[in-house]
XYZ file of C-alpha atoms in Angstrom:
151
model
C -27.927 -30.797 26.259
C -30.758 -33.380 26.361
C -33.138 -30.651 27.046
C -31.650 -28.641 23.947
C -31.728 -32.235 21.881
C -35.274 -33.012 22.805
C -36.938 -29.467 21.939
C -35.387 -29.264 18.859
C -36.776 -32.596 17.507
C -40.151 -31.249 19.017
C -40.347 -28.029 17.638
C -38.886 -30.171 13.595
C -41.857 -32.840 14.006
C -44.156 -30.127 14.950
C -43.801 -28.213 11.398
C -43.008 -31.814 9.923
C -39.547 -30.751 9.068
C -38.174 -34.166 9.433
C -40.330 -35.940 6.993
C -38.423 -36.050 4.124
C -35.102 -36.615 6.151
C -35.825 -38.726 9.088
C -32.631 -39.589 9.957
C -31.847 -35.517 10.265
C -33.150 -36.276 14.072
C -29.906 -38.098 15.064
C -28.204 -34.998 13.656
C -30.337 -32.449 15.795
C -29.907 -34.429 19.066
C -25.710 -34.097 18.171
C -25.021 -30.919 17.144
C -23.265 -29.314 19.602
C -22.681 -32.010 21.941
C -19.086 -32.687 20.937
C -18.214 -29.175 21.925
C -17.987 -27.841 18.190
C -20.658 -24.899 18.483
C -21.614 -23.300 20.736
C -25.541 -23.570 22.176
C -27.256 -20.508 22.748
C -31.015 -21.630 25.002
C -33.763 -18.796 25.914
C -35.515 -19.977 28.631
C -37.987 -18.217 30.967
C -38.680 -19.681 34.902
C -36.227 -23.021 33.994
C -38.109 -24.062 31.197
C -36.300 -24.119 27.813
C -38.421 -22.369 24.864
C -35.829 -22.174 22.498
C -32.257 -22.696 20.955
C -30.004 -21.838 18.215
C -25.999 -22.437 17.386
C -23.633 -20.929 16.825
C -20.713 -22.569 14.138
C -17.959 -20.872 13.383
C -16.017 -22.154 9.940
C -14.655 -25.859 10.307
C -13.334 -28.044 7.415
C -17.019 -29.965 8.424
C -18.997 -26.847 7.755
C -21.677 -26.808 5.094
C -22.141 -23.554 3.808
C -19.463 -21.633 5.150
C -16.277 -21.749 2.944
C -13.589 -19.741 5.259
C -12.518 -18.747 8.541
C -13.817 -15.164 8.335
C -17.601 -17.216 8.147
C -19.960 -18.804 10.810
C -23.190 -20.547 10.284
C -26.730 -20.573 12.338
C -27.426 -24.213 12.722
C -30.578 -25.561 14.511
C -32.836 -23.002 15.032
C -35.838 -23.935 17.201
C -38.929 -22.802 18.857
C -40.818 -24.575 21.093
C -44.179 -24.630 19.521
C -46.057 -23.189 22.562
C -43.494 -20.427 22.937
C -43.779 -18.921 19.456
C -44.958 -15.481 18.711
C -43.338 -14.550 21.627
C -40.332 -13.477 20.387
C -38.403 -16.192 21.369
C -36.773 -16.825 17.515
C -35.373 -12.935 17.159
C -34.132 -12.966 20.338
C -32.231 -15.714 19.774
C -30.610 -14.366 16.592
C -30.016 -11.467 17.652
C -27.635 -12.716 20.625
C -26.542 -14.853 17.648
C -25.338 -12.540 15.568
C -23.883 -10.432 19.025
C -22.079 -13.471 19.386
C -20.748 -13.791 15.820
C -19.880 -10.155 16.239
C -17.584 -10.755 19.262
C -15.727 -13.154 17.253
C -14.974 -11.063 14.091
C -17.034 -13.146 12.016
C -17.538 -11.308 8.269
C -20.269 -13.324 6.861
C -22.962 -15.484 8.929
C -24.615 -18.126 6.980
C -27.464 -20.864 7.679
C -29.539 -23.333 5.299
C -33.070 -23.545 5.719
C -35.774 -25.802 4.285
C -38.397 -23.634 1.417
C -40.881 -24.474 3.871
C -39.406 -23.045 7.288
C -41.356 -19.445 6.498
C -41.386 -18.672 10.035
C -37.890 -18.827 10.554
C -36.679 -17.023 7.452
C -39.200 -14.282 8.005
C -36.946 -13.845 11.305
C -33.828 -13.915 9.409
C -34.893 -11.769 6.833
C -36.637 -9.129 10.083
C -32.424 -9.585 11.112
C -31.069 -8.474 7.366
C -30.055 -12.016 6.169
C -30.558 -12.600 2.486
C -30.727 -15.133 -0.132
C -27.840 -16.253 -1.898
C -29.086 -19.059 -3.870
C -25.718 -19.635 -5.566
C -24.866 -21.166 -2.444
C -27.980 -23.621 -2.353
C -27.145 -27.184 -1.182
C -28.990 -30.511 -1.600
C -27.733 -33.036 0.864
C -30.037 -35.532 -0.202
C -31.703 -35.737 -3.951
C -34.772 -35.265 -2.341
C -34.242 -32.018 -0.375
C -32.755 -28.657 -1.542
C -31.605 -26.258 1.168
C -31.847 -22.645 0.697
C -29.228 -20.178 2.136
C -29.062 -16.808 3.426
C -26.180 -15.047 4.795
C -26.244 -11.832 6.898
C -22.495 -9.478 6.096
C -21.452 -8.189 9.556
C -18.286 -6.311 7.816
C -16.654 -6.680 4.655
């Protein structure tokens, strides 16, 4: 998990993700550490080039609102491992996962500037559904997309 904590804050600085939140870092190094989640890694000869999670509904979720929806949470590429394919293969076993589960609707928030990972999610069929937009700080809006695996 401290592998998974450290690329993620690597791959955030990199695109300068974190600037307007800095205290989002403490929040990247924890998710999924308490067992809530689970961690999906893609790795090649040990070393880790990305991760994603997997969230189904909670009463803590943020954008999903029932237990029929899951959310993507902390998508990230190692910067030397991207246009590889590293990102869609991680959704993909994503939304496998979300699949297995019987989840309806997956969900994520991104930032308006994270273009590379929304033009994965969008390769993947998510779209926008802005009426479920968030700002968790007055300074930051978060856009959504959801992908419907069944209705």
């Amino acid at each position: 998990m401290s592998a998974v904590s450290e690329l993620r804050v690597i791959a955030y600085t990199a695109d300068g993700l974190l600037d307007v939140n800095p205290a989002y870092v403490e929040t990247l190094r924890l998710l999924g550490a308490d067992g809530e989640g689970e961690v999906l890694v893609a790795e090649d000869g040990g070393r880790l080039l990305g991760t994603i999670m997997f969230e189904p509904w909670s009463p803590r979720s943020e954008v999903a609102r029932g237990a029929d929806e899951a959310e993507v949470r902390a998508f990230a590429v190692a910067p030397q491992a991207r246009g590889r394919g590293v990102g869609r293969a991680l959704v993909n076993a994503l939304v496998e996962r979300a699949r297995e589960e019987g989840v309806s609707r997956l969900l994520l928030s991104t930032q308006p500037q994270m273009l590379s990972a929304q033009y994965v999610y969008r390769a993947r069929g998510f779209v926008r559904v802005p009426e479920r937009d968030w700002s968790p700080l007055p300074e930051v809006t978060l856009e959504t997309y959801e992908l419907v695996l069944k209705d």
